[in-house]
Coordinates of C-alpha atoms in Angstrom, one line a residue:
Chain A
K1 CA 3.1 -8.1 29.3
I2 CA 3.3 -10.0 25.9
R3 CA 1.0 -12.2 26.9
K4 CA -1.5 -8.8 26.4
K5 CA 0.0 -8.2 23.0
R6 CA -0.3 -11.6 21.6
F7 CA -4.2 -10.6 23.8
L8 CA -4.1 -7.5 21.0
Q9 CA -2.5 -9.3 18.4
M10 CA -4.7 -11.7 17.5
L11 CA -7.9 -8.5 17.4
A12 CA -5.9 -7.8 14.5
A13 CA -8.8 -8.8 12.3
P14 CA -7.4 -10.4 8.8
V15 CA -7.8 -9.7 5.8
R16 CA -9.1 -12.3 3.6
Y17 CA -7.7 -10.1 -0.9
K18 CA -7.3 -12.3 -3.4
D19 CA -4.4 -13.2 -5.4
Q20 CA -4.6 -12.0 -8.5
A21 CA -1.8 -14.5 -9.9
N22 CA -3.7 -17.7 -8.4
Q23 CA -7.3 -17.0 -8.3
G24 CA -6.6 -18.7 -4.9
S25 CA -7.1 -15.8 -1.7
T26 CA -4.8 -16.1 1.3
V27 CA -4.6 -14.6 4.8
R28 CA -4.0 -11.8 6.0
G29 CA -3.0 -9.3 8.9
A30 CA -3.4 -6.1 9.9
F31 CA -3.8 -3.8 12.8
S32 CA -7.9 -3.7 13.3
K33 CA -7.2 -0.6 15.3
K34 CA -7.9 2.8 13.3
L35 CA -5.1 4.5 15.3
L36 CA -1.7 3.6 16.7
K37 CA 0.1 4.6 19.0
W38 CA 4.4 4.8 19.0
R39 CA 7.2 5.9 20.5
L40 CA 11.3 6.2 20.1
I41 CA 12.9 5.0 23.8
G42 CA 14.5 6.1 26.0
E43 CA 17.3 3.7 26.3
G44 CA 17.1 3.4 22.5
Y45 CA 18.2 6.4 20.7
S46 CA 20.4 7.2 18.4
S47 CA 23.9 8.2 18.9
Q48 CA 24.5 10.3 15.9
L49 CA 21.1 12.1 16.0
S50 CA 19.8 15.0 18.0
I51 CA 16.3 13.5 19.7
D52 CA 14.0 15.8 18.6
E53 CA 15.5 15.3 14.8
Q54 CA 15.1 11.8 15.3
R55 CA 11.3 11.7 16.8
Y56 CA 10.7 13.8 13.5
V57 CA 11.5 11.6 11.3
F58 CA 9.7 8.5 12.8
K59 CA 7.5 11.9 12.7
T60 CA 7.7 12.3 8.8
A61 CA 7.3 8.2 8.6
F62 CA 5.1 7.8 10.2
R63 CA 2.7 10.2 7.9
M64 CA 4.1 8.9 4.6
W65 CA 2.5 5.5 5.6
S66 CA -0.5 8.0 6.6
E67 CA -1.0 9.2 3.5
V68 CA -2.3 6.4 1.6
M69 CA -4.3 4.9 3.9
P70 CA -7.2 4.0 6.7
L71 CA -4.9 4.9 9.3
D72 CA -3.3 6.9 11.9
F73 CA 0.0 6.9 14.1
E74 CA -0.1 9.6 17.2
E75 CA 2.9 9.7 18.7
D76 CA 2.5 8.5 22.3
L77 CA 4.6 10.2 24.8
T78 CA 2.9 9.4 28.6
S79 CA 1.1 6.0 28.3
P80 CA 2.4 3.0 29.5
M81 CA 4.5 1.3 27.6
S82 CA 1.7 -2.0 27.3
L83 CA -0.4 0.7 25.8
I84 CA 2.2 1.7 22.3
D85 CA 1.8 -0.4 19.9
V86 CA 5.3 0.6 17.9
K87 CA 8.1 0.9 20.1
L88 CA 11.5 2.6 17.9
G89 CA 14.8 1.7 18.9
F90 CA 17.6 2.0 18.0
G91 CA 21.0 0.0 19.6
R92 CA 24.3 -2.3 18.8
G93 CA 24.7 -5.8 18.2
R94 CA 23.5 -7.3 21.8
H95 CA 20.6 -4.3 22.0
L96 CA 17.8 -4.1 24.0
G97 CA 16.3 -7.4 24.7
C98 CA 16.0 -8.1 21.0
T99 CA 17.1 -11.9 20.2
R100 CA 18.1 -10.4 16.8
S101 CA 21.6 -9.6 17.2
F102 CA 22.6 -6.7 14.7
D103 CA 26.0 -7.0 13.0
G104 CA 27.9 -3.3 12.8
S105 CA 29.1 -1.1 9.5
G106 CA 26.8 -2.9 7.0
Q107 CA 24.6 -4.8 6.0
E108 CA 22.1 -4.8 8.2
F109 CA 20.9 -2.0 9.6
A110 CA 17.8 -2.6 11.0
H111 CA 14.8 -5.2 11.6
A112 CA 11.2 -4.6 12.4
W113 CA 8.2 -7.7 13.4
F114 CA 5.1 -8.3 12.3
L115 CA 3.0 -5.7 15.1
G116 CA 6.2 -5.5 16.8
D117 CA 8.9 -3.3 17.1
I118 CA 11.7 -1.2 14.6
H119 CA 15.0 -1.7 16.3
F120 CA 18.1 0.3 14.0
D121 CA 22.0 -0.9 13.7
D122 CA 22.8 2.2 15.4
D123 CA 26.8 1.0 14.0
E124 CA 25.2 2.3 10.6
H125 CA 25.6 6.6 9.7
F126 CA 22.0 7.5 10.1
T127 CA 21.4 10.6 8.5
A128 CA 18.3 12.5 8.6
P129 CA 16.6 13.5 5.2
S130 CA 18.3 16.8 4.8
S131 CA 22.1 14.8 4.0
D132 CA 23.4 13.9 1.1
S133 CA 25.2 10.8 2.6
G134 CA 25.0 8.2 4.9
I135 CA 21.5 6.2 5.1
S136 CA 18.2 8.3 4.9
L137 CA 17.0 7.3 8.4
L138 CA 13.7 8.9 6.8
K139 CA 14.0 5.6 3.4
V140 CA 15.3 2.9 6.6
A141 CA 12.3 3.4 9.2
V142 CA 8.9 4.2 6.1
H143 CA 10.8 0.6 5.3
E144 CA 9.9 -1.3 9.0
I145 CA 6.7 0.5 9.1
G146 CA 5.7 -1.0 6.7
H147 CA 6.7 -4.7 8.1
V148 CA 5.0 -3.7 11.1
L149 CA 2.0 -2.7 9.1
G150 CA 2.2 -6.6 7.4
L151 CA 3.6 -5.6 4.4
S152 CA 6.4 -8.7 3.6
H153 CA 10.0 -7.2 1.3
I154 CA 8.8 -6.8 -2.8
Y155 CA 10.7 -6.9 -5.4
Q156 CA 10.5 -3.8 -7.7
T157 CA 11.9 -1.3 -8.7
G158 CA 10.9 2.0 -6.5
S159 CA 9.4 -0.5 -3.8
I160 CA 10.0 1.3 -0.6
M161 CA 9.8 -2.2 0.2
Q162 CA 12.4 -4.2 -1.2
P163 CA 15.1 -5.3 0.8
N164 CA 18.3 -3.9 0.7
Y165 CA 18.8 0.1 1.0
I166 CA 19.1 1.9 -2.3
P167 CA 20.5 5.7 -1.0
Q168 CA 17.6 8.6 -1.5
E169 CA 17.4 10.0 -4.3
A170 CA 16.2 14.0 -3.6
G171 CA 12.5 13.5 -3.0
F172 CA 11.6 10.3 -1.3
E173 CA 7.5 8.9 -1.7
L174 CA 6.2 6.9 -1.4
D175 CA 5.4 3.7 -4.6
W176 CA 1.8 3.4 -6.7
T177 CA 3.3 -0.6 -6.0
D178 CA 3.3 0.3 -2.0
R179 CA 0.1 2.3 -1.9
K180 CA -2.1 -0.2 -3.3
A181 CA 0.8 -3.1 -1.6
I182 CA -1.2 -1.0 1.2
Q183 CA -4.1 -1.2 0.6
M184 CA -4.6 -4.4 -0.2
L185 CA -3.5 -4.6 3.6
Y186 CA -6.3 -1.8 5.1
G187 CA -8.2 -1.0 2.0
T188 CA -8.6 2.2 1.0
C189 CA -9.8 5.8 2.3
E190 CA -12.6 7.2 2.4
G191 CA -15.4 10.1 3.3
S192 CA -17.7 12.5 2.8
F193 CA -16.1 16.1 2.2
D194 CA -17.5 19.7 2.8
A195 CA -16.2 22.0 -0.7
V196 CA -14.6 20.4 -3.3
F197 CA -13.7 22.6 -6.2
D198 CA -11.6 23.6 -9.4
W199 CA -9.2 26.7 -8.3
I200 CA -8.8 28.5 -11.4
W201 CA -5.5 31.5 -11.6
K202 CA -3.6 33.4 -14.1
E203 CA 0.2 33.6 -15.7
R204 CA 1.2 34.1 -18.6
N205 CA 3.3 30.7 -20.8
Q206 CA 7.1 32.2 -21.9
Y207 CA 5.3 34.0 -24.8
G208 CA 4.1 36.1 -22.2
E209 CA 0.6 34.8 -24.1
L210 CA -2.2 34.6 -20.4
V211 CA -3.1 31.3 -19.0
L212 CA -5.2 30.0 -17.8
R213 CA -5.3 26.6 -15.2
Y214 CA -6.4 25.0 -12.8
N215 CA -6.4 23.7 -9.4
T216 CA -8.3 20.9 -8.0
Y217 CA -9.6 21.2 -3.9
F218 CA -10.6 19.8 -1.5
F219 CA -11.7 20.1 2.0
R220 CA -13.1 18.0 5.1
N221 CA -13.0 19.2 8.7
A222 CA -9.9 21.7 9.3
W223 CA -8.3 20.3 6.2
Y224 CA -7.5 20.1 2.4
W225 CA -6.2 18.9 -0.2
L226 CA -4.7 19.8 -3.4
Y227 CA -6.1 16.6 -6.0
E228 CA -3.6 16.2 -8.6
N229 CA -5.6 15.8 -11.6
R230 CA -2.7 13.6 -13.4
K231 CA -1.0 12.0 -11.1
N232 CA -4.3 10.2 -9.8
R233 CA -3.2 11.4 -6.3
T234 CA -3.3 14.1 -3.5
R235 CA -0.9 15.9 -4.0
Y236 CA 2.6 14.7 -1.4
G237 CA 2.3 15.6 2.2
D238 CA -0.8 16.6 2.1
P239 CA -3.6 17.4 3.6
V240 CA -3.3 20.8 5.2
T241 CA -4.7 23.1 7.8
V242 CA -7.7 25.3 5.9
S243 CA -6.3 28.7 8.3
L244 CA -2.9 27.5 7.0
G245 CA -3.6 27.5 3.3
W246 CA -6.6 29.7 3.1
H247 CA -6.3 33.5 5.2
G248 CA -10.0 34.9 6.3
I249 CA -12.3 32.3 6.1
P250 CA -13.8 29.8 9.0
A251 CA -10.6 27.5 9.3
E252 CA -13.1 24.3 9.2
G253 CA -15.7 23.0 8.4
I254 CA -16.8 25.1 4.5
D255 CA -20.2 24.8 3.3
A256 CA -19.5 25.2 -0.1
F257 CA -17.2 27.5 -2.9
V258 CA -18.7 29.0 -5.3
H259 CA -16.5 31.1 -8.2
V260 CA -19.4 32.5 -10.8
W261 CA -17.5 33.5 -13.6
T262 CA -18.9 35.6 -16.2
W263 CA -17.9 38.3 -18.9
T264 CA -18.7 40.6 -16.9
E265 CA -18.0 39.0 -13.0
D266 CA -15.2 36.7 -12.1
A267 CA -15.5 35.9 -8.5
T268 CA -15.0 33.1 -5.8
Y269 CA -17.1 32.8 -1.9
F270 CA -17.2 30.3 0.7
F271 CA -20.0 29.9 2.2
K272 CA -20.0 28.4 5.8
G273 CA -23.5 28.8 7.8
T274 CA -25.3 31.5 7.3
Q275 CA -22.2 34.1 6.3
Y276 CA -20.1 34.3 3.2
W277 CA -16.5 35.0 2.4
R278 CA -15.2 36.6 -0.8
Y279 CA -11.7 35.5 -2.0
D280 CA -8.9 37.4 -2.8
S281 CA -6.5 35.5 -5.1
E282 CA -3.7 37.9 -6.0
N283 CA -3.5 39.1 -1.8
D284 CA -4.7 35.0 -1.5
Q285 CA -6.8 35.9 1.6
A286 CA -10.6 37.2 2.1
Y287 CA -11.4 40.5 0.7
I288 CA -12.5 42.7 4.5
K289 CA -15.1 44.9 2.1
D290 CA -17.5 44.2 -0.8
A291 CA -16.6 47.2 -3.2
Q292 CA -19.8 48.9 -1.7
G293 CA -18.0 48.9 1.5
N294 CA -19.8 46.1 3.5
Q295 CA -17.9 44.2 5.4
Y296 CA -17.0 40.6 4.8
P297 CA -18.0 37.8 6.2
R298 CA -21.9 39.0 4.4
L299 CA -25.1 37.6 5.6
I300 CA -26.4 35.3 3.0
S301 CA -30.1 36.5 3.4
E302 CA -28.5 39.9 2.1
G303 CA -25.8 38.6 -0.3
F304 CA -27.7 36.6 -2.2
P305 CA -32.0 37.4 -2.1
K306 CA -34.2 34.7 -0.6
I307 CA -31.8 32.0 -0.4
P308 CA -31.5 30.4 3.3
S309 CA -28.7 29.3 5.2
P310 CA -27.2 27.5 6.2
I311 CA -26.8 25.2 2.8
N312 CA -25.6 22.7 2.1
T313 CA -23.1 23.0 -0.9
A314 CA -23.4 24.8 -4.2
F315 CA -21.4 25.5 -7.6
F316 CA -21.7 27.8 -10.3
D317 CA -23.3 27.1 -13.6
R318 CA -22.2 28.2 -16.5
R319 CA -24.3 27.5 -19.3
D320 CA -26.8 29.2 -17.0
Q321 CA -25.2 31.8 -15.4
F322 CA -27.0 29.9 -12.1
I323 CA -26.1 29.9 -8.9
Y324 CA -27.4 26.5 -7.4
F325 CA -27.6 26.4 -4.0
F326 CA -28.8 22.9 -2.1
K327 CA -30.6 22.6 1.1
D328 CA -31.9 19.5 2.3
A329 CA -34.1 18.2 -0.7
H330 CA -34.3 21.0 -3.1
V331 CA -32.7 23.7 -5.0
Y332 CA -32.3 27.0 -5.2
A333 CA -30.9 29.3 -9.2
F334 CA -29.9 32.1 -8.0
D335 CA -29.7 34.2 -11.1
V336 CA -26.6 36.5 -10.8
K337 CA -27.6 38.5 -13.6
R338 CA -30.6 39.6 -11.8
N339 CA -29.8 39.1 -8.3
M340 CA -32.2 37.2 -7.4
V341 CA -33.7 33.0 -7.2
A342 CA -35.0 32.6 -10.6
N343 CA -37.9 31.5 -11.1
H344 CA -40.3 28.5 -9.9
Y345 CA -38.1 28.4 -7.6
P346 CA -36.6 26.3 -5.0
K347 CA -37.7 22.8 -6.0
R348 CA -37.0 19.0 -5.5
I349 CA -33.5 17.8 -6.3
I350 CA -33.9 15.3 -7.3
D351 CA -37.1 17.4 -10.1
V352 CA -33.8 19.0 -11.7
F353 CA -31.1 16.2 -11.1
P354 CA -33.4 13.3 -12.1
A355 CA -32.4 9.8 -11.3
V356 CA -31.3 8.5 -14.5
V357 CA -31.2 4.8 -12.6
R358 CA -34.1 4.5 -10.6
N359 CA -34.4 5.6 -6.9
N360 CA -30.6 5.3 -7.6
H361 CA -30.2 9.1 -5.6
P362 CA -29.5 10.8 -3.3
F363 CA -32.4 12.8 -2.6
G364 CA -31.3 15.7 -0.4
N365 CA -28.3 16.6 2.2
I366 CA -25.2 16.4 -0.3
D367 CA -22.4 17.4 1.1
A368 CA -20.1 19.6 -2.4
A369 CA -21.7 20.4 -5.5
Y370 CA -17.8 19.8 -7.7
Y371 CA -17.6 21.9 -12.0
A372 CA -14.6 19.2 -12.6
Y373 CA -12.9 20.3 -15.7
T374 CA -10.6 17.6 -15.8
H375 CA -14.1 15.6 -16.8
N376 CA -16.1 18.7 -18.1
S377 CA -18.8 17.3 -15.8
I378 CA -20.8 18.2 -12.5
F379 CA -20.1 16.1 -9.0
L380 CA -23.0 15.9 -6.7
F381 CA -20.8 14.0 -3.5
K382 CA -22.4 12.9 -0.6
G383 CA -21.5 10.5 1.9
K384 CA -18.2 8.0 0.3
E385 CA -20.1 8.5 -3.5
Y386 CA -21.0 10.6 -6.2
W387 CA -23.2 11.1 -9.1
K388 CA -21.8 12.6 -12.2
V389 CA -24.1 15.1 -13.9
V390 CA -25.7 13.7 -17.4
S391 CA -23.7 16.6 -20.0
D392 CA -24.9 18.1 -22.8
K393 CA -21.5 15.7 -24.3
D394 CA -23.5 12.8 -22.7
R395 CA -27.0 13.8 -24.1
Q396 CA -25.7 14.2 -27.8
Q397 CA -24.4 10.8 -27.2
N398 CA -27.5 9.5 -25.7
P399 CA -30.7 11.2 -26.3
K400 CA -32.7 9.9 -24.4
L401 CA -30.9 10.9 -20.5
P402 CA -32.1 13.0 -19.2
R403 CA -30.9 16.2 -18.9
N404 CA -28.8 17.6 -16.1
G405 CA -29.7 13.4 -14.4
L406 CA -27.6 11.8 -12.5
F407 CA -26.1 9.0 -13.3
L408 CA -25.1 6.2 -10.9
K409 CA -23.6 5.9 -7.6
K410 CA -19.9 5.5 -7.4
N411 CA -17.8 5.5 -4.5
I412 CA -15.2 8.4 -4.1
S413 CA -12.7 6.9 -4.0
E414 CA -12.2 4.9 -6.8
Q415 CA -13.0 8.7 -9.1
W416 CA -10.0 10.4 -7.0
T417 CA -8.3 8.3 -4.9
D418 CA -6.2 8.3 -2.0
I419 CA -7.4 10.5 0.3
C420 CA -6.2 9.9 3.4
N421 CA -6.4 11.5 6.1
V422 CA -4.2 11.8 9.3
H423 CA -3.5 12.3 13.2
S424 CA -4.0 15.9 13.7
S425 CA -0.5 16.1 15.8
M426 CA 0.6 15.1 12.1
L427 CA -1.6 18.9 10.4
K428 CA 1.9 20.1 12.1
M429 CA 4.9 19.2 11.0
Chain B
E1 CA 33.9 8.2 19.1
K2 CA 33.9 7.5 15.8
L3 CA 36.6 9.2 13.1
F4 CA 35.4 12.1 11.2
H5 CA 36.8 14.8 10.2
S6 CA 34.0 17.3 8.7
R7 CA 32.4 19.5 10.9
D8 CA 28.7 17.6 9.4
H9 CA 30.0 15.0 10.5
S10 CA 29.1 13.6 6.7
D11 CA 33.0 11.2 6.9
L12 CA 32.1 9.6 9.3
Q13 CA 33.9 6.2 9.5
P14 CA 32.5 3.1 11.2
S15 CA 34.9 1.5 14.0
P16 CA 36.5 -1.0 12.1
Q17 CA 35.7 -2.6 15.2
H18 CA 31.8 -3.4 14.8
Q19 CA 32.3 -4.0 10.7
A20 CA 29.6 -6.6 10.2
E21 CA 31.4 -9.8 8.7
L22 CA 31.2 -9.9 4.9
V23 CA 29.8 -13.2 2.4
T24 CA 33.2 -14.1 1.2
D25 CA 32.5 -17.4 0.2
L26 CA 30.1 -20.4 -0.1
Q27 CA 29.7 -21.6 3.7
S28 CA 28.3 -17.5 4.5
A29 CA 26.5 -17.1 1.6
Q30 CA 24.8 -20.5 2.8
Q31 CA 23.7 -19.0 5.8
F32 CA 22.4 -15.4 4.1
L33 CA 21.1 -17.3 2.0
S34 CA 19.2 -19.9 5.0
K35 CA 19.1 -16.6 7.3
Y36 CA 17.0 -14.8 5.3
G37 CA 14.5 -17.3 4.4
W38 CA 16.6 -18.6 0.9
T39 CA 16.2 -22.0 2.2
E40 CA 13.7 -22.3 3.6
P41 CA 11.2 -19.8 5.3
V42 CA 12.5 -18.9 8.2
K43 CA 9.3 -18.2 11.6
W44 CA 10.5 -14.5 12.7
E45 CA 9.1 -14.0 16.4
G46 CA 10.9 -11.2 17.7
T47 CA 10.4 -12.7 21.4
S48 CA 11.2 -16.9 20.1
S49 CA 15.1 -17.5 21.4
K50 CA 14.6 -20.5 18.3
N51 CA 14.8 -18.0 15.7
A52 CA 18.9 -16.7 15.7
A53 CA 19.0 -19.7 16.2
E54 CA 21.3 -22.3 15.0
L55 CA 20.9 -22.4 11.1
P56 CA 21.6 -25.7 9.6
R57 CA 25.8 -26.3 9.1
Y58 CA 26.0 -28.1 6.0
G59 CA 30.3 -29.4 5.2
D60 CA 31.6 -28.3 2.2
A61 CA 31.3 -31.2 0.1
D62 CA 27.4 -30.8 0.9
L63 CA 26.7 -27.8 -0.7
M64 CA 29.0 -28.0 -3.6
Q65 CA 25.9 -29.6 -6.6
E66 CA 28.4 -31.5 -10.1
G67 CA 29.0 -28.4 -12.5
A68 CA 28.7 -25.5 -9.0
S69 CA 31.9 -23.7 -8.5
I70 CA 32.8 -21.3 -5.9
S71 CA 34.4 -18.4 -6.4
R72 CA 36.7 -17.2 -5.3
Y73 CA 39.0 -13.3 -5.6
G74 CA 37.8 -13.1 -8.5
Q75 CA 38.3 -16.6 -9.8
E76 CA 35.9 -19.7 -10.1
F77 CA 36.7 -23.1 -8.6
P78 CA 34.9 -26.3 -9.3
L79 CA 34.4 -28.4 -7.4
E80 CA 33.6 -32.3 -6.4
P81 CA 30.2 -33.4 -7.2
T82 CA 27.9 -34.2 -4.8
Q83 CA 24.5 -33.1 -3.4
A84 CA 22.6 -29.4 -2.0
P85 CA 20.3 -28.8 -4.1
A86 CA 18.3 -26.9 -1.6
F87 CA 21.6 -24.5 -1.8
V88 CA 21.6 -24.3 -5.2
E89 CA 18.2 -23.8 -5.9
A90 CA 17.9 -21.3 -3.1
L91 CA 20.8 -19.8 -5.1
R92 CA 18.8 -19.2 -8.0
K93 CA 16.0 -17.3 -6.4
F94 CA 18.2 -14.8 -5.0
Q95 CA 20.7 -14.1 -8.6
T96 CA 16.8 -14.2 -9.5
L97 CA 15.3 -11.6 -7.5
N98 CA 18.0 -9.8 -7.6
G99 CA 18.5 -9.5 -11.7
L100 CA 21.5 -11.8 -12.2
P101 CA 22.1 -15.1 -13.9
A102 CA 20.3 -17.9 -12.4
T103 CA 23.5 -19.5 -12.4
G104 CA 24.0 -21.7 -8.9
K105 CA 27.0 -20.6 -9.5
L106 CA 28.3 -18.6 -6.3
D107 CA 30.6 -15.7 -8.5
D108 CA 31.3 -11.9 -7.1
S109 CA 27.7 -11.0 -8.5
T110 CA 26.3 -12.7 -6.9
I111 CA 28.5 -11.9 -3.4
A112 CA 28.3 -8.4 -4.4
A113 CA 24.9 -8.5 -4.2
M114 CA 25.2 -10.7 -0.6
N115 CA 27.8 -8.4 1.0
K116 CA 25.5 -4.3 -0.4
P117 CA 23.0 -3.1 2.8
R118 CA 19.8 -4.5 3.6
C119 CA 16.8 -5.2 6.1
G120 CA 17.6 -8.4 8.8
V121 CA 14.2 -8.7 8.0
P122 CA 13.9 -12.9 6.3
D123 CA 12.6 -12.6 2.6
N124 CA 10.6 -15.4 2.8
Q125 CA 9.5 -16.3 6.2
I126 CA 6.6 -19.2 7.4
G127 CA 3.0 -17.4 7.1
K128 CA 3.6 -14.9 4.9
E129 CA 3.8 -14.4 1.0
S130 CA 6.5 -15.1 -0.6
A131 CA 8.3 -11.8 -2.0
I132 CA 7.6 -11.8 -5.8
V133 CA 4.5 -9.1 -5.3
K134 CA 1.4 -9.9 -7.9
S135 CA -0.3 -7.1 -7.7
N136 CA -1.8 -5.8 -11.4
S137 CA -0.8 -8.8 -13.1
N138 CA -2.2 -12.5 -14.0
N139 CA 1.5 -13.4 -14.6
V140 CA 4.7 -14.0 -12.9
T141 CA 7.3 -14.6 -15.3
E142 CA 10.9 -15.4 -14.3
K143 CA 12.6 -14.2 -16.7
A144 CA 15.3 -16.1 -18.5
S145 CA 18.3 -13.1 -19.1
G146 CA 18.1 -12.9 -15.4
K147 CA 16.4 -9.5 -14.9
S148 CA 14.1 -9.1 -11.8
L149 CA 10.9 -10.4 -10.5
N150 CA 8.5 -7.8 -11.8
T151 CA 4.8 -7.6 -13.1
T152 CA 3.6 -7.6 -15.9
T153 CA 1.6 -4.8 -16.3
N154 CA 2.9 -1.3 -14.7
Q155 CA -0.6 0.7 -13.9
N156 CA 1.4 3.7 -12.3
P157 CA -1.0 6.3 -13.6
E158 CA 2.4 8.4 -12.5
N159 CA 4.0 6.2 -15.4
G160 CA 3.2 8.9 -18.4
T161 CA -0.7 9.5 -19.0
S162 CA -2.1 12.8 -18.4
T163 CA -5.3 13.6 -19.2
S164 CA -6.1 16.5 -21.5

């Protein structure tokens, strides 16, 4: 078993990175697999918490790392032990065949090995996250998992990898330092999206004035993230399953989201396949019927005549009040006032959204089209990259730019950071 | 059982027999510094039988350096000058990274820092970079005032900048 484990560890590809302080490079090992299996071993249960509590805490701890790095973790209760990547257990003094004894209550509370196992000193008073006293098992577990993944101690205020235990504050989360440290080893999260949009909502402020607010959402497969633009990260605890947050629309594989917003109309639509749904934000669910009594979902061909389906994506342009539907290499402009496709459409995407730099263009099969209020710009997403559309403001600064031109492509992960998958088993905690 | 009186066990008392030994003197401090890789990096392998073994043992005389002193019960005791530069250097490093004055003297605050609950993984291991964060920084500045070694720039977007 030891030989096998060492062999698997040898497969972990070392990652070279620039040591920015010294301009040298350091080889550091990391797991090369994308999915790691973990288990709380039967002979290593704590005497202080229920087994379910222990497993829940560890599941949460692994998930917290998974939310910021391109690695998934899965609790595996059935595979042979030799296939388990990380085994966790509690012990006192001499424990679990470990060469390092624990020292009793106080001082050391846990230890872990790079690419290996984690042991917790059961002489410590570990408590669940809901408790105000004792040592937070969650915080310790997150720290030790950091070692397993390849992190050393970090002497930085706020870092989970500080060597000393600091009592848990309310809402403990991974620090920005920790994110970057683990991403130095494993890279950042990347991937395509099905739909990206800003969801507008209204509320009254303290003066009774109606104010408009928005939240940014990224959809992929059966889950979604809320992106906190001011903090350059996703909401803690995301992704969430689509079905949990959005009721009455398909649970996965959304093609497009459109917010038609004019002086006379304010409607949000989800599209998938040949159908579409209108969403009722007040009741937080899809409408059952439209104003004419037609049941949702409706066929795209009925609600938007001459628009093909399925579509790749779409967005509503408030400047000309057209919905731009993208399919393959073409774009259809749909005039919502006249309820018909605009004259001279469909057109090639490259003609409506020309490349600013020659050949730097998605050409077709756009994944998502997104108007961002944060940036006052339209973005086209394809794969891991995006193109920003030339805005009116851009053209004021540089009149030579083509109208609706596409700037050079960039990585989505550079602009919207840390939008990371988690294992499907973690979508329901 | 571990003694408790509250319904939710929040006042759980550890058994006296299972209390960890604290750092109290030069020798235990030396062991602490060796154990966690401050004297020299530690080879940290779970399968190694040598790892937990013997730490280099110094006599008290070896640990003393001219000008060094130990603190017992709040007093400092000047020592006879002999050599243990490795120990003093390790102590200074530890003090610096823990936000203590880097005096090389084993005072009460240093002992208290050593006795804080901590992770069992050594701070400095063979083959691993030191425990100083160097990300997003061109320099790692050691501040003479004894403040913690930190990155000199903070690009944490959570600290203040907001978009319109």
